[in-house]
């Protein structure tokens, strides 16, 4: 019975913390033209290179901003926990570290 309950808990908890995959950048790399093309073709290529670089840079900055926000939220949660521990728990007397085993074999 314990095994069934444990399996159910693992299955139920698995989807709750799953992260959605981060989408790949929708930036398109330009294709390098052959060496013997006219100058306007090269200028178009270089313009496309600049556009590609700007797109990748924007993608990286947006993802860094998102990760910074997640890190800040995690740090806030840690501070909340630490404030709770300092204000509400008698540490280390009531809650020694490392904790004692919950049960013996």
mmCIF file of N, CA and C in Angstrom, residues 4-96:
data_model
loop_
_atom_site.group_PDB
_atom_site.id
_atom_site.type_symbol
_atom_site.label_atom_id
_atom_site.label_comp_id
_atom_site.label_asym_id
_atom_site.label_seq_id
_atom_site.Cartn_x
_atom_site.Cartn_y
_atom_site.Cartn_z
ATOM 1 N N UNK A 4 2.147 2.046 -3.442
ATOM 2 C CA UNK A 4 1.140 2.643 -4.319
ATOM 3 C C UNK A 4 0.983 4.127 -4.008
ATOM 4 N N UNK A 5 0.944 4.453 -2.723
ATOM 5 C CA UNK A 5 0.812 5.857 -2.322
ATOM 6 C C UNK A 5 2.041 6.645 -2.755
ATOM 7 N N UNK A 6 3.222 6.070 -2.556
ATOM 8 C CA UNK A 6 4.454 6.755 -2.952
ATOM 9 C C UNK A 6 4.485 6.994 -4.458
ATOM 10 N N UNK A 7 4.074 5.998 -5.223
ATOM 11 C CA UNK A 7 4.049 6.153 -6.680
ATOM 12 C C UNK A 7 3.060 7.237 -7.086
ATOM 13 N N UNK A 8 1.909 7.265 -6.445
ATOM 14 C CA UNK A 8 0.912 8.285 -6.754
ATOM 15 C C UNK A 8 1.445 9.680 -6.441
ATOM 16 N N UNK A 9 2.084 9.826 -5.295
ATOM 17 C CA UNK A 9 2.631 11.128 -4.901
ATOM 18 C C UNK A 9 3.691 11.576 -5.899
ATOM 19 N N UNK A 10 4.561 10.670 -6.308
ATOM 20 C CA UNK A 10 5.598 11.029 -7.274
ATOM 21 C C UNK A 10 4.996 11.452 -8.612
ATOM 22 N N UNK A 11 3.995 10.727 -9.066
ATOM 23 C CA UNK A 11 3.364 11.077 -10.336
ATOM 24 C C UNK A 11 2.617 12.399 -10.240
ATOM 25 N N UNK A 12 1.932 12.620 -9.145
ATOM 26 C CA UNK A 12 1.161 13.849 -8.981
ATOM 27 C C UNK A 12 2.075 15.060 -8.852
ATOM 28 N N UNK A 13 3.193 14.897 -8.175
ATOM 29 C CA UNK A 13 4.097 16.021 -7.956
ATOM 30 C C UNK A 13 4.935 16.331 -9.186
ATOM 31 N N UNK A 14 5.136 15.366 -10.054
ATOM 32 C CA UNK A 14 6.009 15.558 -11.205
ATOM 33 C C UNK A 14 5.589 16.701 -12.110
ATOM 34 N N UNK A 15 4.333 16.812 -12.437
ATOM 35 C CA UNK A 15 3.871 17.855 -13.348
ATOM 36 C C UNK A 15 3.779 19.217 -12.707
ATOM 37 N N UNK A 16 3.695 19.269 -11.403
ATOM 38 C CA UNK A 16 3.520 20.543 -10.727
ATOM 39 C C UNK A 16 4.718 21.458 -10.815
ATOM 40 N N UNK A 17 5.895 20.893 -10.921
ATOM 41 C CA UNK A 17 7.101 21.704 -10.933
ATOM 42 C C UNK A 17 7.809 21.676 -12.278
ATOM 43 N N UNK A 18 7.179 21.118 -13.271
ATOM 44 C CA UNK A 18 7.804 21.041 -14.590
ATOM 45 C C UNK A 18 7.866 22.429 -15.215
ATOM 46 N N UNK A 19 8.960 22.703 -15.829
ATOM 47 C CA UNK A 19 9.127 23.976 -16.519
ATOM 48 C C UNK A 19 8.829 23.783 -17.994
ATOM 49 N N UNK A 20 8.238 24.793 -18.571
ATOM 50 C CA UNK A 20 8.026 24.718 -20.006
ATOM 51 C C UNK A 20 9.358 24.968 -20.691
ATOM 52 N N UNK A 21 9.615 24.286 -21.773
ATOM 53 C CA UNK A 21 10.886 24.493 -22.466
ATOM 54 C C UNK A 21 11.002 25.930 -22.972
ATOM 55 N N UNK A 22 12.190 26.448 -22.910
ATOM 56 C CA UNK A 22 12.436 27.800 -23.407
ATOM 57 C C UNK A 22 12.473 27.735 -24.933
ATOM 58 N N UNK A 23 11.701 28.571 -25.590
ATOM 59 C CA UNK A 23 11.710 28.525 -27.055
ATOM 60 C C UNK A 23 13.061 28.965 -27.615
ATOM 61 N N UNK A 24 13.436 28.362 -28.708
ATOM 62 C CA UNK A 24 14.674 28.745 -29.391
ATOM 63 C C UNK A 24 14.492 30.133 -29.998
ATOM 64 N N UNK A 25 15.582 30.834 -30.212
ATOM 65 C CA UNK A 25 15.440 32.149 -30.840
ATOM 66 C C UNK A 25 14.874 32.006 -32.249
ATOM 67 N N UNK A 26 14.076 32.980 -32.644
ATOM 68 C CA UNK A 26 13.514 32.936 -33.995
ATOM 69 C C UNK A 26 14.370 33.743 -34.971
ATOM 70 N N UNK A 27 15.633 33.892 -34.635
ATOM 71 C CA UNK A 27 16.576 34.620 -35.473
ATOM 72 C C UNK A 27 17.054 33.710 -36.609
ATOM 73 N N UNK A 28 17.205 34.294 -37.784
ATOM 74 C CA UNK A 28 17.640 33.521 -38.950
ATOM 75 C C UNK A 28 19.032 33.986 -39.362
ATOM 76 N N UNK A 29 19.978 33.040 -39.364
ATOM 77 C CA UNK A 29 21.343 33.363 -39.767
ATOM 78 C C UNK A 29 21.390 33.562 -41.280
ATOM 79 N N UNK A 30 22.071 34.610 -41.714
ATOM 80 C CA UNK A 30 22.174 34.822 -43.161
ATOM 81 C C UNK A 30 23.144 33.816 -43.784
ATOM 82 N N UNK A 31 22.928 33.529 -45.032
ATOM 83 C CA UNK A 31 23.811 32.616 -45.750
ATOM 84 C C UNK A 31 24.894 33.440 -46.444
ATOM 85 N N UNK A 32 26.124 33.051 -46.196
ATOM 86 C CA UNK A 32 27.253 33.777 -46.786
ATOM 87 C C UNK A 32 27.253 33.583 -48.306
ATOM 88 N N UNK A 33 27.353 34.691 -49.034
ATOM 89 C CA UNK A 33 27.391 34.567 -50.496
ATOM 90 C C UNK A 33 28.782 34.124 -50.968
ATOM 91 N N UNK A 34 28.879 33.652 -52.173
ATOM 92 C CA UNK A 34 30.199 33.300 -52.722
ATOM 93 C C UNK A 34 31.088 34.545 -52.801
ATOM 94 N N UNK A 35 32.369 34.314 -52.930
ATOM 95 C CA UNK A 35 33.338 35.419 -52.948
ATOM 96 C C UNK A 35 33.194 36.322 -54.175
ATOM 97 N N UNK A 36 32.726 35.802 -55.270
ATOM 98 C CA UNK A 36 32.751 36.548 -56.531
ATOM 99 C C UNK A 36 31.424 37.233 -56.871
ATOM 100 N N UNK A 37 30.725 37.716 -55.838
ATOM 101 C CA UNK A 37 29.449 38.399 -56.093
ATOM 102 C C UNK A 37 29.662 39.910 -56.060
ATOM 103 N N UNK A 38 28.768 40.679 -56.646
ATOM 104 C CA UNK A 38 28.907 42.144 -56.638
ATOM 105 C C UNK A 38 28.817 42.724 -55.214
ATOM 106 N N UNK A 39 29.370 43.907 -55.077
ATOM 107 C CA UNK A 39 29.423 44.598 -53.779
ATOM 108 C C UNK A 39 28.049 44.765 -53.123
ATOM 109 N N UNK A 40 26.999 45.114 -53.848
ATOM 110 C CA UNK A 40 25.687 45.260 -53.195
ATOM 111 C C UNK A 40 25.213 43.972 -52.509
ATOM 112 N N UNK A 41 25.574 42.822 -53.061
ATOM 113 C CA UNK A 41 25.193 41.549 -52.432
ATOM 114 C C UNK A 41 25.927 41.398 -51.106
ATOM 115 N N UNK A 42 27.215 41.792 -51.087
ATOM 116 C CA UNK A 42 27.980 41.731 -49.833
ATOM 117 C C UNK A 42 27.408 42.697 -48.799
ATOM 118 N N UNK A 43 27.035 43.875 -49.240
ATOM 119 C CA UNK A 43 26.462 44.851 -48.309
ATOM 120 C C UNK A 43 25.148 44.340 -47.726
ATOM 121 N N UNK A 44 24.357 43.689 -48.542
ATOM 122 C CA UNK A 44 23.112 43.091 -48.047
ATOM 123 C C UNK A 44 23.423 42.005 -47.024
ATOM 124 N N UNK A 45 24.436 41.200 -47.329
ATOM 125 C CA UNK A 45 24.845 40.147 -46.390
ATOM 126 C C UNK A 45 25.282 40.758 -45.059
ATOM 127 N N UNK A 46 26.105 41.798 -45.113
ATOM 128 C CA UNK A 46 26.587 42.430 -43.874
ATOM 129 C C UNK A 46 25.441 43.058 -43.085
ATOM 130 N N UNK A 47 24.472 43.622 -43.779
ATOM 131 C CA UNK A 47 23.283 44.157 -43.109
ATOM 132 C C UNK A 47 22.511 43.030 -42.425
ATOM 133 N N UNK A 48 22.398 41.906 -43.119
ATOM 134 C CA UNK A 48 21.713 40.744 -42.534
ATOM 135 C C UNK A 48 22.474 40.191 -41.335
ATOM 136 N N UNK A 49 23.819 40.244 -41.390
ATOM 137 C CA UNK A 49 24.636 39.812 -40.250
ATOM 138 C C UNK A 49 24.338 40.701 -39.045
ATOM 139 N N UNK A 50 24.288 42.012 -39.258
ATOM 140 C CA UNK A 50 23.974 42.943 -38.164
ATOM 141 C C UNK A 50 22.585 42.675 -37.597
ATOM 142 N N UNK A 51 21.635 42.400 -38.463
ATOM 143 C CA UNK A 51 20.270 42.108 -38.026
ATOM 144 C C UNK A 51 20.245 40.808 -37.197
ATOM 145 N N UNK A 52 20.983 39.802 -37.654
ATOM 146 C CA UNK A 52 21.055 38.526 -36.938
ATOM 147 C C UNK A 52 21.688 38.718 -35.558
ATOM 148 N N UNK A 53 22.790 39.477 -35.511
ATOM 149 C CA UNK A 53 23.457 39.736 -34.230
ATOM 150 C C UNK A 53 22.527 40.470 -33.270
ATOM 151 N N UNK A 54 21.802 41.459 -33.767
ATOM 152 C CA UNK A 54 20.865 42.210 -32.924
ATOM 153 C C UNK A 54 19.759 41.300 -32.399
ATOM 154 N N UNK A 55 19.277 40.407 -33.239
ATOM 155 C CA UNK A 55 18.218 39.476 -32.823
ATOM 156 C C UNK A 55 18.724 38.546 -31.722
ATOM 157 N N UNK A 56 19.922 37.982 -31.911
ATOM 158 C CA UNK A 56 20.504 37.087 -30.902
ATOM 159 C C UNK A 56 20.755 37.851 -29.607
ATOM 160 N N UNK A 57 21.285 39.063 -29.707
ATOM 161 C CA UNK A 57 21.546 39.873 -28.511
ATOM 162 C C UNK A 57 20.255 40.145 -27.750
ATOM 163 N N UNK A 58 19.197 40.489 -28.464
ATOM 164 C CA UNK A 58 17.898 40.743 -27.826
ATOM 165 C C UNK A 58 17.388 39.477 -27.127
ATOM 166 N N UNK A 59 17.504 38.340 -27.796
ATOM 167 C CA UNK A 59 17.076 37.055 -27.216
ATOM 168 C C UNK A 59 17.843 36.761 -25.921
ATOM 169 N N UNK A 60 19.154 36.952 -25.960
ATOM 170 C CA UNK A 60 19.983 36.691 -24.776
ATOM 171 C C UNK A 60 19.607 37.643 -23.644
ATOM 172 N N UNK A 61 19.442 38.915 -23.940
ATOM 173 C CA UNK A 61 19.089 39.887 -22.903
ATOM 174 C C UNK A 61 17.732 39.575 -22.278
ATOM 175 N N UNK A 62 16.762 39.177 -23.099
ATOM 176 C CA UNK A 62 15.439 38.833 -22.566
ATOM 177 C C UNK A 62 15.519 37.615 -21.654
ATOM 178 N N UNK A 63 16.310 36.618 -22.046
ATOM 179 C CA UNK A 63 16.437 35.423 -21.215
ATOM 180 C C UNK A 63 17.219 35.695 -19.944
ATOM 181 N N UNK A 64 18.229 36.551 -20.020
ATOM 182 C CA UNK A 64 18.954 36.933 -18.806
ATOM 183 C C UNK A 64 18.034 37.689 -17.853
ATOM 184 N N UNK A 65 17.199 38.566 -18.386
ATOM 185 C CA UNK A 65 16.256 39.307 -17.538
ATOM 186 C C UNK A 65 15.280 38.351 -16.857
ATOM 187 N N UNK A 66 14.804 37.354 -17.598
ATOM 188 C CA UNK A 66 13.884 36.378 -17.004
ATOM 189 C C UNK A 66 14.580 35.575 -15.914
ATOM 190 N N UNK A 67 15.819 35.153 -16.154
ATOM 191 C CA UNK A 67 16.524 34.376 -15.133
ATOM 192 C C UNK A 67 16.846 35.246 -13.920
ATOM 193 N N UNK A 68 17.141 36.520 -14.141
ATOM 194 C CA UNK A 68 17.367 37.430 -13.013
ATOM 195 C C UNK A 68 16.107 37.553 -12.162
ATOM 196 N N UNK A 69 14.949 37.622 -12.812
ATOM 197 C CA UNK A 69 13.686 37.715 -12.071
ATOM 198 C C UNK A 69 13.433 36.445 -11.267
ATOM 199 N N UNK A 70 13.721 35.278 -11.850
ATOM 200 C CA UNK A 70 13.544 34.020 -11.122
ATOM 201 C C UNK A 70 14.506 33.941 -9.937
ATOM 202 N N UNK A 71 15.748 34.356 -10.151
ATOM 203 C CA UNK A 71 16.733 34.336 -9.070
ATOM 204 C C UNK A 71 16.301 35.272 -7.946
ATOM 205 N N UNK A 72 15.815 36.457 -8.297
ATOM 206 C CA UNK A 72 15.361 37.412 -7.285
ATOM 207 C C UNK A 72 14.182 36.848 -6.499
ATOM 208 N N UNK A 73 13.263 36.168 -7.182
ATOM 209 C CA UNK A 73 12.120 35.561 -6.483
ATOM 210 C C UNK A 73 12.590 34.466 -5.532
ATOM 211 N N UNK A 74 13.537 33.660 -5.971
ATOM 212 C CA UNK A 74 14.086 32.624 -5.096
ATOM 213 C C UNK A 74 14.788 33.223 -3.888
ATOM 214 N N UNK A 75 15.549 34.286 -4.110
ATOM 215 C CA UNK A 75 16.228 34.950 -2.996
ATOM 216 C C UNK A 75 15.214 35.556 -2.025
ATOM 217 N N UNK A 76 14.118 36.125 -2.547
ATOM 218 C CA UNK A 76 13.068 36.670 -1.677
ATOM 219 C C UNK A 76 12.458 35.573 -0.827
ATOM 220 N N UNK A 77 12.215 34.415 -1.422
ATOM 221 C CA UNK A 77 11.651 33.292 -0.668
ATOM 222 C C UNK A 77 12.612 32.844 0.424
ATOM 223 N N UNK A 78 13.905 32.832 0.131
ATOM 224 C CA UNK A 78 14.901 32.467 1.137
ATOM 225 C C UNK A 78 14.891 33.463 2.288
ATOM 226 N N UNK A 79 14.811 34.750 1.973
ATOM 227 C CA UNK A 79 14.746 35.767 3.026
ATOM 228 C C UNK A 79 13.487 35.606 3.869
ATOM 229 N N UNK A 80 12.373 35.303 3.224
ATOM 230 C CA UNK A 80 11.123 35.075 3.948
ATOM 231 C C UNK A 80 11.278 33.917 4.923
ATOM 232 N N UNK A 81 11.877 32.816 4.450
ATOM 233 C CA UNK A 81 12.118 31.659 5.317
ATOM 234 C C UNK A 81 13.036 32.037 6.467
ATOM 235 N N UNK A 82 14.142 32.725 6.183
ATOM 236 C CA UNK A 82 15.085 33.099 7.234
ATOM 237 C C UNK A 82 14.430 34.011 8.268
ATOM 238 N N UNK A 83 13.614 34.954 7.828
ATOM 239 C CA UNK A 83 12.891 35.821 8.768
ATOM 240 C C UNK A 83 11.950 35.004 9.650
ATOM 241 N N UNK A 84 11.251 34.042 9.048
ATOM 242 C CA UNK A 84 10.361 33.171 9.812
ATOM 243 C C UNK A 84 11.144 32.381 10.854
ATOM 244 N N UNK A 85 12.270 31.806 10.455
ATOM 245 C CA UNK A 85 13.075 31.009 11.383
ATOM 246 C C UNK A 85 13.539 31.871 12.545
ATOM 247 N N UNK A 86 14.048 33.066 12.252
ATOM 248 C CA UNK A 86 14.542 33.939 13.320
ATOM 249 C C UNK A 86 13.425 34.383 14.262
ATOM 250 N N UNK A 87 12.245 34.647 13.712
ATOM 251 C CA UNK A 87 11.155 35.185 14.521
ATOM 252 C C UNK A 87 10.329 34.116 15.220
ATOM 253 N N UNK A 88 10.223 32.918 14.652
ATOM 254 C CA UNK A 88 9.243 31.953 15.147
ATOM 255 C C UNK A 88 9.809 30.651 15.682
ATOM 256 N N UNK A 89 11.039 30.349 15.387
ATOM 257 C CA UNK A 89 11.595 29.069 15.826
ATOM 258 C C UNK A 89 12.721 29.300 16.817
ATOM 259 N N UNK A 90 12.848 28.390 17.727
ATOM 260 C CA UNK A 90 13.927 28.439 18.698
ATOM 261 C C UNK A 90 15.062 27.575 18.154
ATOM 262 N N UNK A 91 15.865 28.165 17.309
ATOM 263 C CA UNK A 91 16.948 27.437 16.655
ATOM 264 C C UNK A 91 18.220 27.725 17.424
ATOM 265 N N UNK A 92 19.073 26.788 17.728
ATOM 266 C CA UNK A 92 19.075 25.391 17.317
ATOM 267 C C UNK A 92 18.441 24.447 18.335
ATOM 268 N N UNK A 93 17.933 24.969 19.449
ATOM 269 C CA UNK A 93 17.419 24.066 20.476
ATOM 270 C C UNK A 93 16.255 23.211 19.975
ATOM 271 N N UNK A 94 15.263 23.828 19.343
ATOM 272 C CA UNK A 94 14.099 23.076 18.878
ATOM 273 C C UNK A 94 14.339 22.379 17.541
ATOM 274 N N UNK A 95 15.212 22.951 16.732
ATOM 275 C CA UNK A 95 15.465 22.407 15.395
ATOM 276 C C UNK A 95 16.972 22.336 15.160
ATOM 277 N N UNK A 96 17.623 21.290 15.702
ATOM 278 C CA UNK A 96 19.079 21.188 15.536
ATOM 279 C C UNK A 96 19.456 20.878 14.083
#
